[in-house]
Amino acid sequence: MTLHQNLIAGEWVGGDGVANINPSNTNDVVGEYARATADDAKAGIAAAKAAFPAWSRSGILERHAILKKTADEIMARKDELGRLLSREEGKTLAEGIGETVRAGQIFEFFAGECLRLAGEVIPSVRPNIGVEITREPVGVVGIITPWNFPIAIPAWKIAPALAYGNTVVFKPAELVPGCSWAIVDILHRAGLPKGVLNLVMGKGSVVGQAMLDSPDVQAITFTGSVGTGKRVAMASVEHNRKFQLEMGGKNPFVVLDDADLSVAVEAAVNSAFFSTGQRCTASSRIIVTEGIHDKFVAAMGERMQGLVVDDALKPGTQIGPVVDQSQLNQDTDYIAIGKQEGAKLAFGGELITRDTPGFYLQPALFTEAHNQMRIAREEVFGPVAAVIRVKDYEEALAVANDTPFGLSSGIATTSLKHATHFKRNAEAGMVMVNLPTAGVDFHVPFGGRKGSSYGPREQGKYAAEFYTTVKTAYTLA
Ligand code: NAD
């Protein structure tokens, strides 16, 4: 089997191979991927540092052309790359292709941003002086990504980093190196100069840590768990470096008495269980007012019975497997914790077998839960959700906001008054009305509040906040 190597200073370099395993069928090896060492990470950082002066002053047309070419190739290969994604991560083929298309759209968007980066010219408060405000690249950007969006998250970090003239050291999650390797290969062939983008696949504690410890990394953009995010923050403060964190969620989805029941059920099932519940924007707290509660729970049960959980690549599958054994253990531990805490396991929650050995779990719905239970406070990151019964809208909003997290918050209602109030008062970076808590556009800001995020927003033109630094120049006329 071919070894997919790391890219350092424009050269593919070796290392011990690690098997990338398909969670739908653990007998299927997706590929062998080299594992970088701390020295490889240091070499990648040195290469990015050396490449920065030229790349940061390169013409915007060159950057535009490379990103556009990358977008075009991703789009042309969307079925193949989407299949690779589903094979290595376990989300369904439709979800894998959808995420791949999104990665292509992100590269296309930032190809355009290369040509749109503007500054400001304003008069000084002093006579005969002009003031110019411009944006410059930050320097070497370290990119550290999680396993649950193997192509979209690398795309939404790499594309703006390069568009605004930074050089990059990129460490993807150990579980899903395939899509990351593929987009780095595409960018490399699209004509990126040596050292502008370096790929170091490997362990967080080794390769990621070497990035955190390097004084030559001027900015780190991180998406992953709260625990690792805190390490990134501490190390970055130590080095006085810019950092951005996107972390966990415990996103509420409120269902009011006046909701359209079918809209509410579809949005709740999507929020809680699609992509196997492994989305930072997934909803695992479904907060339902008492007038609709019993009807809603019954309709959820009916809808969940029809969900097809199977091999991610099989036509007709709606929910793929959990990503690996350790995540599956975490999910089943939380199901046991929910029962011990006194919530009622109304549907699902059992391990299931399919034609191939994989990590299959029947999506689980708890009822009779309350917001102080661990299943309502801690991120499970699997297809496990809890229904919390409340009296009215006011209590629903208070419960929705009673969480350490603040990424996405949803409501199902036909009341303009409640929808408007919720949009203004939900303590989250993103609010969804009659829509799932997950599923966002690629051209507008993405991010959260409270324990979910730190630093400027990602995506859309707001990405410039993180990937550039502002300069104010004064000139005597
Ligand atoms: P994780 O924190 O375990 O790993 C994330 C990345 O950090 C991986 O690449 C890992 O190798 C690396 N890492 C681990 N230890 C490190 C260290 N000491 N130094 C540097 N890097 C290190 O997270 P995960 O399990 O891959 O992802 C799941 C988490 O990601 C969930 O909490 C989920 O909510 C979150 N997530 C958040 C968003 C968002 O935008 N808010 C999006 C997707 C996922």
Short mmCIF file of C-alpha atoms and ligand atoms in Angstrom, two decimals:
data_model
loop_
_atom_site.label_atom_id
_atom_site.label_comp_id
_atom_site.label_asym_id
_atom_site.label_seq_id
_atom_site.Cartn_x
_atom_site.Cartn_y
_atom_site.Cartn_z
CA MET A 1 0.00 0.00 0.00
CA THR A 2 1.39 3.46 -0.89
CA LEU A 3 2.60 5.52 2.02
CA HIS A 4 1.11 9.02 2.06
CA GLN A 5 3.94 11.21 3.24
CA ASN A 6 4.25 14.55 4.98
CA LEU A 7 5.00 17.68 2.96
CA ILE A 8 7.89 19.73 4.31
CA ALA A 9 9.60 22.53 2.38
CA GLY A 10 7.94 21.36 -0.83
CA GLU A 11 9.19 17.74 -0.53
CA TRP A 12 7.19 14.65 0.36
CA VAL A 13 9.07 13.07 3.25
CA GLY A 14 8.73 9.65 4.88
CA GLY A 15 8.13 8.37 8.36
CA ASP A 16 6.53 5.31 9.90
CA GLY A 17 3.21 4.49 8.31
CA VAL A 18 0.01 4.32 10.35
CA ALA A 19 -3.10 2.59 9.03
CA ASN A 20 -6.18 4.77 8.51
CA ILE A 21 -9.14 2.49 9.41
CA ASN A 22 -12.72 2.66 8.09
CA PRO A 23 -15.13 2.87 11.08
CA SER A 24 -17.90 1.21 9.02
CA ASN A 25 -15.67 -1.80 8.43
CA THR A 26 -12.60 -2.16 10.59
CA ASN A 27 -11.15 -4.74 8.14
CA ASP A 28 -10.88 -2.00 5.54
CA VAL A 29 -7.63 0.00 5.59
CA VAL A 30 -8.21 3.34 3.84
CA GLY A 31 -4.48 3.96 3.45
CA GLU A 32 -1.10 4.25 5.16
CA TYR A 33 -0.16 7.71 6.39
CA ALA A 34 3.26 8.77 7.64
CA ARG A 35 3.51 9.81 11.27
CA ALA A 36 5.59 12.97 11.72
CA THR A 37 8.00 13.50 14.60
CA ALA A 38 8.63 16.64 16.65
CA ASP A 39 11.69 17.25 14.43
CA ASP A 40 9.48 17.09 11.33
CA ALA A 41 7.22 19.71 12.90
CA LYS A 42 10.24 21.92 13.61
CA ALA A 43 11.42 21.46 10.00
CA GLY A 44 7.93 22.41 8.75
CA ILE A 45 7.92 25.53 10.91
CA ALA A 46 11.42 26.49 9.69
CA ALA A 47 10.29 26.00 6.06
CA ALA A 48 7.18 28.14 6.63
CA LYS A 49 9.31 30.85 8.25
CA ALA A 50 11.74 30.85 5.32
CA ALA A 51 8.89 31.00 2.78
CA PHE A 52 7.04 33.84 4.52
CA PRO A 53 8.88 36.94 3.20
CA ALA A 54 8.33 36.06 -0.47
CA TRP A 55 4.79 34.66 -0.09
CA SER A 56 3.60 37.57 2.06
CA ARG A 57 4.61 39.93 -0.75
CA SER A 58 3.46 37.71 -3.60
CA GLY A 59 0.96 39.11 -6.06
CA ILE A 60 -2.68 38.68 -5.18
CA LEU A 61 -3.30 37.22 -8.62
CA GLU A 62 -0.89 34.35 -7.89
CA ARG A 63 -2.69 33.53 -4.66
CA HIS A 64 -6.06 33.86 -6.35
CA ALA A 65 -5.05 31.49 -9.14
CA ILE A 66 -3.76 28.79 -6.79
CA LEU A 67 -6.84 28.87 -4.56
CA LYS A 68 -9.19 28.92 -7.57
CA LYS A 69 -7.40 25.96 -9.15
CA THR A 70 -7.69 24.10 -5.84
CA ALA A 71 -11.43 24.87 -5.63
CA ASP A 72 -11.93 23.62 -9.19
CA GLU A 73 -10.10 20.35 -8.55
CA ILE A 74 -12.00 19.69 -5.31
CA MET A 75 -15.30 20.29 -7.14
CA ALA A 76 -14.27 18.07 -10.06
CA ARG A 77 -13.33 15.27 -7.63
CA LYS A 78 -16.20 15.77 -5.17
CA ASP A 79 -17.56 12.22 -5.46
CA GLU A 80 -14.16 10.58 -5.00
CA LEU A 81 -13.10 12.88 -2.14
CA GLY A 82 -16.54 12.65 -0.52
CA ARG A 83 -16.22 8.87 -0.62
CA LEU A 84 -12.76 9.05 0.96
CA LEU A 85 -14.20 11.29 3.68
CA SER A 86 -17.08 8.93 4.45
CA ARG A 87 -14.74 5.95 4.39
CA GLU A 88 -12.30 7.42 6.90
CA GLU A 89 -14.74 9.30 9.19
CA GLY A 90 -18.01 7.38 8.90
CA LYS A 91 -20.49 10.10 7.96
CA THR A 92 -22.83 9.10 5.14
CA LEU A 93 -21.79 9.45 1.51
CA ALA A 94 -24.28 12.30 0.99
CA GLU A 95 -22.82 14.09 4.00
CA GLY A 96 -19.26 13.37 2.82
CA ILE A 97 -19.92 14.73 -0.67
CA GLY A 98 -21.77 17.72 0.80
CA GLU A 99 -18.83 18.55 3.04
CA THR A 100 -16.42 18.21 0.12
CA VAL A 101 -18.48 20.61 -1.97
CA ARG A 102 -18.40 23.02 0.93
CA ALA A 103 -14.58 22.79 1.02
CA GLY A 104 -14.53 23.63 -2.70
CA GLN A 105 -16.83 26.60 -2.12
CA ILE A 106 -14.61 27.84 0.70
CA PHE A 107 -11.51 27.80 -1.54
CA GLU A 108 -13.50 29.59 -4.24
CA PHE A 109 -14.68 32.23 -1.76
CA PHE A 110 -11.17 32.92 -0.45
CA ALA A 111 -9.75 32.96 -3.99
CA GLY A 112 -12.11 35.93 -4.42
CA GLU A 113 -11.07 37.46 -1.10
CA CYS A 114 -7.47 37.69 -2.37
CA LEU A 115 -8.76 40.30 -4.83
CA ARG A 116 -10.97 42.13 -2.35
CA LEU A 117 -8.62 42.90 0.53
CA ALA A 118 -9.06 46.64 1.01
CA GLY A 119 -7.78 49.13 3.54
CA GLU A 120 -8.95 52.60 4.54
CA VAL A 121 -7.61 56.06 3.83
CA ILE A 122 -8.90 58.66 6.24
CA PRO A 123 -7.91 62.22 7.13
CA SER A 124 -5.81 62.78 10.24
CA VAL A 125 -7.08 64.97 13.04
CA ARG A 126 -3.92 66.98 12.37
CA PRO A 127 -3.64 69.17 9.26
CA ASN A 128 -1.72 67.99 6.16
CA ILE A 129 -1.37 64.42 7.34
CA GLY A 130 -2.88 61.35 5.74
CA VAL A 131 -3.72 58.13 7.57
CA GLU A 132 -3.76 54.73 5.90
CA ILE A 133 -5.06 51.61 7.58
CA THR A 134 -3.94 48.37 5.94
CA ARG A 135 -4.01 44.69 6.74
CA GLU A 136 -0.84 42.58 6.59
CA PRO A 137 -0.37 38.84 7.01
CA VAL A 138 0.46 37.62 10.52
CA GLY A 139 3.34 35.23 9.66
CA VAL A 140 3.61 31.49 10.21
CA VAL A 141 0.17 30.13 11.12
CA GLY A 142 -0.18 26.79 12.90
CA ILE A 143 -3.38 24.93 11.99
CA ILE A 144 -4.64 22.13 14.28
CA THR A 145 -7.89 20.37 13.33
CA PRO A 146 -10.28 17.76 14.80
CA TRP A 147 -11.54 14.55 13.16
CA ASN A 148 -15.23 15.33 12.70
CA PHE A 149 -15.05 17.60 9.62
CA PRO A 150 -12.02 16.10 7.83
CA ILE A 151 -12.14 18.39 4.78
CA ALA A 152 -14.27 21.45 5.64
CA ILE A 153 -12.36 22.55 8.75
CA PRO A 154 -8.91 22.23 7.11
CA ALA A 155 -10.34 24.17 4.14
CA TRP A 156 -11.80 26.99 6.24
CA LYS A 157 -8.45 27.48 7.98
CA ILE A 158 -5.96 26.86 5.15
CA ALA A 159 -7.79 28.93 2.50
CA PRO A 160 -7.90 32.24 4.44
CA ALA A 161 -4.41 31.72 5.90
CA LEU A 162 -2.97 31.49 2.37
CA ALA A 163 -5.30 34.08 0.82
CA TYR A 164 -4.11 36.77 3.23
CA GLY A 165 -0.42 35.94 2.64
CA ASN A 166 0.51 33.73 5.60
CA THR A 167 2.53 30.54 5.47
CA VAL A 168 1.23 27.42 7.18
CA VAL A 169 2.15 24.39 9.25
CA PHE A 170 -0.87 22.10 9.27
CA LYS A 171 -1.52 19.22 11.66
CA PRO A 172 -4.71 17.28 10.95
CA ALA A 173 -6.38 14.91 13.44
CA GLU A 174 -4.74 11.48 13.68
CA LEU A 175 -7.98 9.63 12.85
CA VAL A 176 -8.63 11.29 9.48
CA PRO A 177 -5.41 12.13 7.62
CA GLY A 178 -6.81 11.15 4.21
CA CYS A 179 -8.78 14.26 3.24
CA SER A 180 -6.09 16.54 4.66
CA TRP A 181 -3.41 14.80 2.63
CA ALA A 182 -5.60 15.10 -0.48
CA ILE A 183 -6.14 18.85 -0.18
CA VAL A 184 -2.47 19.51 0.57
CA ASP A 185 -1.57 17.45 -2.52
CA ILE A 186 -4.01 19.51 -4.62
CA LEU A 187 -2.64 22.83 -3.32
CA HIS A 188 0.94 21.65 -3.87
CA ARG A 189 0.22 20.68 -7.48
CA ALA A 190 -1.72 23.91 -7.99
CA GLY A 191 1.63 25.68 -7.71
CA LEU A 192 2.21 26.75 -4.10
CA PRO A 193 5.86 27.73 -3.67
CA LYS A 194 8.03 25.47 -1.48
CA GLY A 195 7.47 25.83 2.25
CA VAL A 196 4.28 27.93 2.01
CA LEU A 197 2.14 24.99 3.20
CA ASN A 198 3.66 22.18 5.28
CA LEU A 199 1.75 19.06 6.28
CA VAL A 200 2.76 17.25 9.46
CA MET A 201 0.44 14.35 10.20
CA GLY A 202 0.96 12.86 13.66
CA LYS A 203 0.12 12.84 17.32
CA GLY A 204 -1.21 15.92 19.06
CA SER A 205 1.03 15.35 22.05
CA VAL A 206 4.12 15.26 19.79
CA VAL A 207 3.56 17.23 16.57
CA GLY A 208 0.86 19.57 17.93
CA GLN A 209 2.87 20.21 21.08
CA ALA A 210 5.98 21.07 19.01
CA MET A 211 3.88 23.71 17.24
CA LEU A 212 2.62 25.12 20.56
CA ASP A 213 6.18 25.28 21.90
CA SER A 214 7.70 27.08 18.90
CA PRO A 215 8.44 30.82 19.14
CA ASP A 216 8.38 30.90 15.32
CA VAL A 217 4.63 30.21 15.04
CA GLN A 218 2.96 33.63 15.15
CA ALA A 219 -0.64 32.43 15.24
CA ILE A 220 -2.47 29.17 16.00
CA THR A 221 -5.97 28.39 14.86
CA PHE A 222 -7.40 25.40 16.70
CA THR A 223 -10.63 23.43 16.55
CA GLY A 224 -11.12 20.56 18.96
CA SER A 225 -11.91 19.75 22.56
CA VAL A 226 -11.98 22.17 25.47
CA GLY A 227 -9.06 20.42 27.18
CA THR A 228 -6.69 20.73 24.23
CA GLY A 229 -7.96 24.26 23.53
CA LYS A 230 -6.85 25.31 26.99
CA ARG A 231 -3.34 23.97 26.31
CA VAL A 232 -3.23 25.95 23.06
CA ALA A 233 -4.30 29.06 24.97
CA MET A 234 -1.73 28.68 27.76
CA ALA A 235 1.16 28.01 25.38
CA SER A 236 0.10 30.88 23.09
CA VAL A 237 -0.04 33.40 25.93
CA GLU A 238 3.44 32.25 26.91
CA HIS A 239 4.70 33.08 23.40
CA ASN A 240 2.60 36.23 23.06
CA ARG A 241 1.05 34.76 19.94
CA LYS A 242 -2.35 35.27 18.38
CA PHE A 243 -4.71 32.32 18.86
CA GLN A 244 -8.22 31.31 17.97
CA LEU A 245 -10.15 28.42 19.56
CA GLU A 246 -13.32 26.66 18.41
CA MET A 247 -14.27 24.02 20.93
CA GLY A 248 -17.20 22.07 22.28
CA GLY A 249 -20.91 22.71 22.46
CA LYS A 250 -24.01 21.66 24.40
CA ASN A 251 -26.40 23.28 22.01
CA PRO A 252 -30.05 23.66 23.04
CA PHE A 253 -32.99 23.13 20.68
CA VAL A 254 -36.20 24.63 22.06
CA VAL A 255 -39.63 23.39 20.95
CA LEU A 256 -42.57 25.63 21.89
CA ASP A 257 -46.26 24.69 22.11
CA ASP A 258 -46.98 26.65 18.93
CA ALA A 259 -44.31 24.87 16.84
CA ASP A 260 -45.15 23.07 13.62
CA LEU A 261 -44.66 19.51 14.91
CA SER A 262 -43.14 18.07 11.73
CA VAL A 263 -40.69 21.01 11.37
CA ALA A 264 -39.70 20.58 15.03
CA VAL A 265 -39.17 16.81 14.75
CA GLU A 266 -37.17 17.02 11.50
CA ALA A 267 -34.94 19.76 12.91
CA ALA A 268 -34.46 17.92 16.22
CA VAL A 269 -33.59 14.60 14.55
CA ASN A 270 -31.16 16.32 12.21
CA SER A 271 -29.58 18.37 15.03
CA ALA A 272 -29.16 15.45 17.39
CA PHE A 273 -28.36 12.46 15.19
CA PHE A 274 -27.18 13.37 11.68
CA SER A 275 -23.42 13.00 11.17
CA THR A 276 -23.84 10.49 14.04
CA GLY A 277 -24.23 13.42 16.47
CA GLN A 278 -20.53 14.15 16.02
CA ARG A 279 -20.87 17.85 15.28
CA CYS A 280 -19.85 20.70 17.54
CA THR A 281 -23.18 22.28 16.54
CA ALA A 282 -25.22 19.13 17.31
CA SER A 283 -28.09 19.53 19.73
CA SER A 284 -28.15 17.13 22.65
CA ARG A 285 -30.56 19.17 24.81
CA ILE A 286 -34.08 19.31 23.43
CA ILE A 287 -36.08 21.68 25.62
CA VAL A 288 -39.82 21.21 25.14
CA THR A 289 -42.76 23.13 26.64
CA GLU A 290 -45.36 21.01 28.38
CA GLY A 291 -48.28 21.57 25.99
CA ILE A 292 -46.49 19.83 23.09
CA HIS A 293 -44.14 17.59 25.08
CA ASP A 294 -45.94 14.23 24.86
CA LYS A 295 -46.91 14.66 21.19
CA PHE A 296 -43.32 15.67 20.35
CA VAL A 297 -41.75 12.71 22.18
CA ALA A 298 -44.12 10.26 20.49
CA ALA A 299 -43.37 11.74 17.05
CA MET A 300 -39.62 11.62 17.74
CA GLY A 301 -39.88 7.95 18.66
CA GLU A 302 -41.71 7.17 15.45
CA ARG A 303 -39.21 9.12 13.36
CA MET A 304 -36.24 7.50 15.10
CA GLN A 305 -37.57 4.00 14.46
CA GLY A 306 -37.30 4.71 10.75
CA LEU A 307 -33.66 5.89 10.85
CA VAL A 308 -31.31 3.66 8.86
CA VAL A 309 -28.04 3.14 10.74
CA ASP A 310 -25.51 1.30 8.59
CA ASP A 311 -22.25 1.38 6.60
CA ALA A 312 -21.59 5.02 5.66
CA LEU A 313 -21.01 4.08 2.01
CA LYS A 314 -24.20 2.01 1.57
CA PRO A 315 -26.97 3.71 -0.40
CA GLY A 316 -29.88 4.52 1.90
CA THR A 317 -27.82 4.87 5.09
CA GLN A 318 -28.94 7.88 7.11
CA ILE A 319 -26.64 7.52 10.11
CA GLY A 320 -23.15 6.09 9.82
CA PRO A 321 -21.04 4.51 12.57
CA VAL A 322 -19.35 6.27 15.48
CA VAL A 323 -15.79 7.26 14.53
CA ASP A 324 -13.83 4.76 16.68
CA GLN A 325 -13.88 2.50 19.72
CA SER A 326 -12.90 5.17 22.19
CA GLN A 327 -15.66 7.56 21.04
CA LEU A 328 -18.12 4.65 21.14
CA ASN A 329 -17.07 3.91 24.74
CA GLN A 330 -17.64 7.58 25.60
CA ASP A 331 -21.14 7.45 24.09
CA THR A 332 -22.15 4.25 25.89
CA ASP A 333 -20.66 5.56 29.17
CA TYR A 334 -22.90 8.62 28.90
CA ILE A 335 -25.91 6.43 28.14
CA ALA A 336 -25.18 4.52 31.37
CA ILE A 337 -24.67 7.80 33.26
CA GLY A 338 -28.02 9.14 31.99
CA LYS A 339 -29.81 6.03 33.28
CA GLN A 340 -28.03 6.25 36.66
CA GLU A 341 -28.98 9.90 36.94
CA GLY A 342 -32.65 8.96 36.60
CA ALA A 343 -33.40 10.02 33.02
CA LYS A 344 -35.56 7.59 31.06
CA LEU A 345 -33.99 5.99 27.99
CA ALA A 346 -37.04 6.26 25.74
CA PHE A 347 -35.52 5.07 22.45
CA GLY A 348 -32.33 3.41 21.16
CA GLY A 349 -28.93 3.44 22.84
CA GLU A 350 -28.00 -0.16 22.01
CA LEU A 351 -24.93 -1.37 20.15
CA ILE A 352 -25.97 -2.88 16.84
CA THR A 353 -24.31 -5.23 14.38
CA ARG A 354 -24.25 -4.87 10.62
CA ASP A 355 -22.72 -6.92 7.76
CA THR A 356 -19.25 -5.53 8.50
CA PRO A 357 -17.47 -5.01 11.84
CA GLY A 358 -17.92 -1.34 12.74
CA PHE A 359 -18.84 1.00 15.59
CA TYR A 360 -22.63 1.02 15.22
CA LEU A 361 -24.87 2.60 17.83
CA GLN A 362 -28.66 3.07 17.68
CA PRO A 363 -29.31 6.79 18.28
CA ALA A 364 -30.52 7.33 21.85
CA LEU A 365 -33.19 9.65 23.20
CA PHE A 366 -33.62 10.28 26.91
CA THR A 367 -36.77 11.83 28.35
CA GLU A 368 -37.53 13.07 31.89
CA ALA A 369 -34.08 14.68 31.95
CA HIS A 370 -33.24 17.90 33.75
CA ASN A 371 -30.61 20.47 32.99
CA GLN A 372 -28.32 19.69 35.93
CA MET A 373 -27.73 16.07 34.83
CA ARG A 374 -24.31 15.33 33.33
CA ILE A 375 -25.96 14.25 30.05
CA ALA A 376 -27.37 17.80 29.85
CA ARG A 377 -24.17 19.62 30.87
CA GLU A 378 -21.27 17.72 29.26
CA GLU A 379 -20.60 17.26 25.57
CA VAL A 380 -21.22 13.62 24.61
CA PHE A 381 -20.27 14.02 20.95
CA GLY A 382 -22.39 11.12 19.76
CA PRO A 383 -25.99 10.29 18.76
CA VAL A 384 -27.35 10.81 22.27
CA ALA A 385 -29.91 13.50 23.16
CA ALA A 386 -32.06 14.34 26.19
CA VAL A 387 -35.52 15.91 26.26
CA ILE A 388 -36.04 18.42 29.09
CA ARG A 389 -39.63 19.38 29.89
CA VAL A 390 -40.30 23.04 30.77
CA LYS A 391 -43.37 25.16 31.60
CA ASP A 392 -43.18 27.99 29.08
CA TYR A 393 -40.98 30.07 26.76
CA GLU A 394 -39.36 31.99 29.62
CA GLU A 395 -38.24 28.81 31.35
CA ALA A 396 -37.12 27.32 28.01
CA LEU A 397 -34.87 30.32 27.32
CA ALA A 398 -33.41 30.23 30.84
CA VAL A 399 -32.62 26.50 30.52
CA ALA A 400 -31.23 26.98 26.99
CA ASN A 401 -28.78 29.59 28.29
CA ASP A 402 -27.88 27.67 31.45
CA THR A 403 -24.77 25.99 30.04
CA PRO A 404 -21.04 26.67 30.05
CA PHE A 405 -21.11 26.58 26.22
CA GLY A 406 -22.49 28.98 23.61
CA LEU A 407 -21.99 27.81 20.03
CA SER A 408 -25.42 27.32 18.42
CA SER A 409 -28.95 27.62 19.76
CA GLY A 410 -32.19 26.64 18.00
CA ILE A 411 -35.92 27.17 18.41
CA ALA A 412 -39.03 25.74 16.74
CA THR A 413 -41.94 28.17 16.95
CA THR A 414 -44.51 29.89 14.74
CA SER A 415 -44.51 32.95 16.99
CA LEU A 416 -42.71 35.98 15.58
CA LYS A 417 -42.55 37.43 19.08
CA HIS A 418 -40.75 34.42 20.54
CA ALA A 419 -38.50 33.95 17.51
CA THR A 420 -37.42 37.59 17.67
CA HIS A 421 -36.86 37.51 21.42
CA PHE A 422 -34.89 34.25 21.14
CA LYS A 423 -32.61 35.59 18.40
CA ARG A 424 -31.71 38.53 20.61
CA ASN A 425 -31.43 36.67 23.93
CA ALA A 426 -29.93 33.26 23.13
CA GLU A 427 -26.37 33.27 24.51
CA ALA A 428 -24.77 31.70 21.45
CA GLY A 429 -22.71 32.73 18.45
CA MET A 430 -25.30 31.26 16.05
CA VAL A 431 -29.10 31.11 16.36
CA MET A 432 -31.43 28.97 14.24
CA VAL A 433 -35.19 29.49 13.91
CA ASN A 434 -37.15 26.45 12.66
CA LEU A 435 -33.85 25.00 11.46
CA PRO A 436 -31.43 22.43 12.90
CA THR A 437 -28.71 23.78 15.23
CA ALA A 438 -26.15 22.38 12.76
CA GLY A 439 -25.78 23.23 9.06
CA VAL A 440 -24.27 26.61 8.26
CA ASP A 441 -23.33 28.69 5.23
CA PHE A 442 -19.70 29.02 4.14
CA HIS A 443 -19.64 32.76 3.45
CA VAL A 444 -20.76 34.15 6.83
CA PRO A 445 -19.13 34.10 10.27
CA PHE A 446 -18.98 30.88 12.26
CA GLY A 447 -18.20 30.64 15.97
CA GLY A 448 -19.50 30.80 19.48
CA ARG A 449 -19.43 32.41 22.90
CA LYS A 450 -18.69 31.43 26.49
CA GLY A 451 -16.79 28.12 26.78
CA SER A 452 -17.21 27.25 23.08
CA SER A 453 -14.89 29.73 21.42
CA TYR A 454 -12.14 32.24 21.90
CA GLY A 455 -10.92 34.90 19.51
CA PRO A 456 -12.29 36.25 16.24
CA ARG A 457 -14.87 34.42 14.14
CA GLU A 458 -13.94 32.01 11.35
CA GLN A 459 -15.20 32.06 7.74
CA GLY A 460 -16.56 34.73 5.46
CA LYS A 461 -14.86 38.10 5.34
CA TYR A 462 -14.65 38.06 9.17
CA ALA A 463 -11.79 35.55 8.81
CA ALA A 464 -9.53 38.52 8.01
CA GLU A 465 -9.63 39.49 11.70
CA PHE A 466 -7.55 36.49 12.64
CA TYR A 467 -5.36 35.98 9.58
CA THR A 468 -4.23 39.59 9.24
CA THR A 469 -2.80 42.25 11.49
CA VAL A 470 -3.72 45.90 11.12
CA LYS A 471 -1.17 48.62 10.41
CA THR A 472 -1.85 52.37 10.72
CA ALA A 473 0.52 54.57 8.65
CA TYR A 474 0.76 58.40 8.88
CA THR A 475 2.23 60.50 6.06
CA LEU A 476 2.98 64.22 6.02
CA ALA A 477 1.56 65.63 2.82
P1 NAD B 1 -9.03 17.00 20.34
O1 NAD B 1 -8.89 18.21 21.20
O2 NAD B 1 -8.76 15.68 20.96
O3 NAD B 1 -8.03 17.11 19.10
C1 NAD B 1 -8.04 18.21 18.24
C2 NAD B 1 -6.67 18.37 17.62
O4 NAD B 1 -5.74 18.74 18.64
C3 NAD B 1 -6.14 17.07 17.00
O5 NAD B 1 -5.47 17.37 15.80
C4 NAD B 1 -5.17 16.59 18.06
O6 NAD B 1 -4.16 15.77 17.55
C5 NAD B 1 -4.62 17.92 18.55
N1 NAD B 1 -3.94 17.84 19.86
C6 NAD B 1 -4.14 16.95 20.87
N2 NAD B 1 -3.27 17.20 21.89
C7 NAD B 1 -2.53 18.27 21.53
C8 NAD B 1 -1.47 19.00 22.15
N3 NAD B 1 -1.00 18.68 23.35
N4 NAD B 1 -0.95 20.04 21.49
C9 NAD B 1 -1.41 20.39 20.27
N5 NAD B 1 -2.38 19.72 19.62
C10 NAD B 1 -2.94 18.67 20.24
O7 NAD B 1 -10.48 17.06 19.68
P2 NAD B 1 -11.15 15.96 18.72
O8 NAD B 1 -11.56 14.81 19.58
O9 NAD B 1 -10.33 15.73 17.51
O10 NAD B 1 -12.45 16.75 18.22
C11 NAD B 1 -13.65 16.74 18.91
C12 NAD B 1 -13.89 18.08 19.58
O11 NAD B 1 -13.82 19.12 18.62
C13 NAD B 1 -15.25 18.20 20.20
O12 NAD B 1 -15.16 18.77 21.48
C14 NAD B 1 -15.99 19.16 19.25
O13 NAD B 1 -17.04 19.88 19.84
C15 NAD B 1 -14.90 20.04 18.81
N6 NAD B 1 -15.24 20.73 17.56
C16 NAD B 1 -15.53 22.06 17.61
C17 NAD B 1 -15.89 22.76 16.47
C18 NAD B 1 -16.19 24.22 16.54
O14 NAD B 1 -16.06 24.87 15.52
N7 NAD B 1 -16.55 24.77 17.68
C19 NAD B 1 -15.94 22.08 15.25
C20 NAD B 1 -15.64 20.73 15.23
C21 NAD B 1 -15.28 20.06 16.39
#
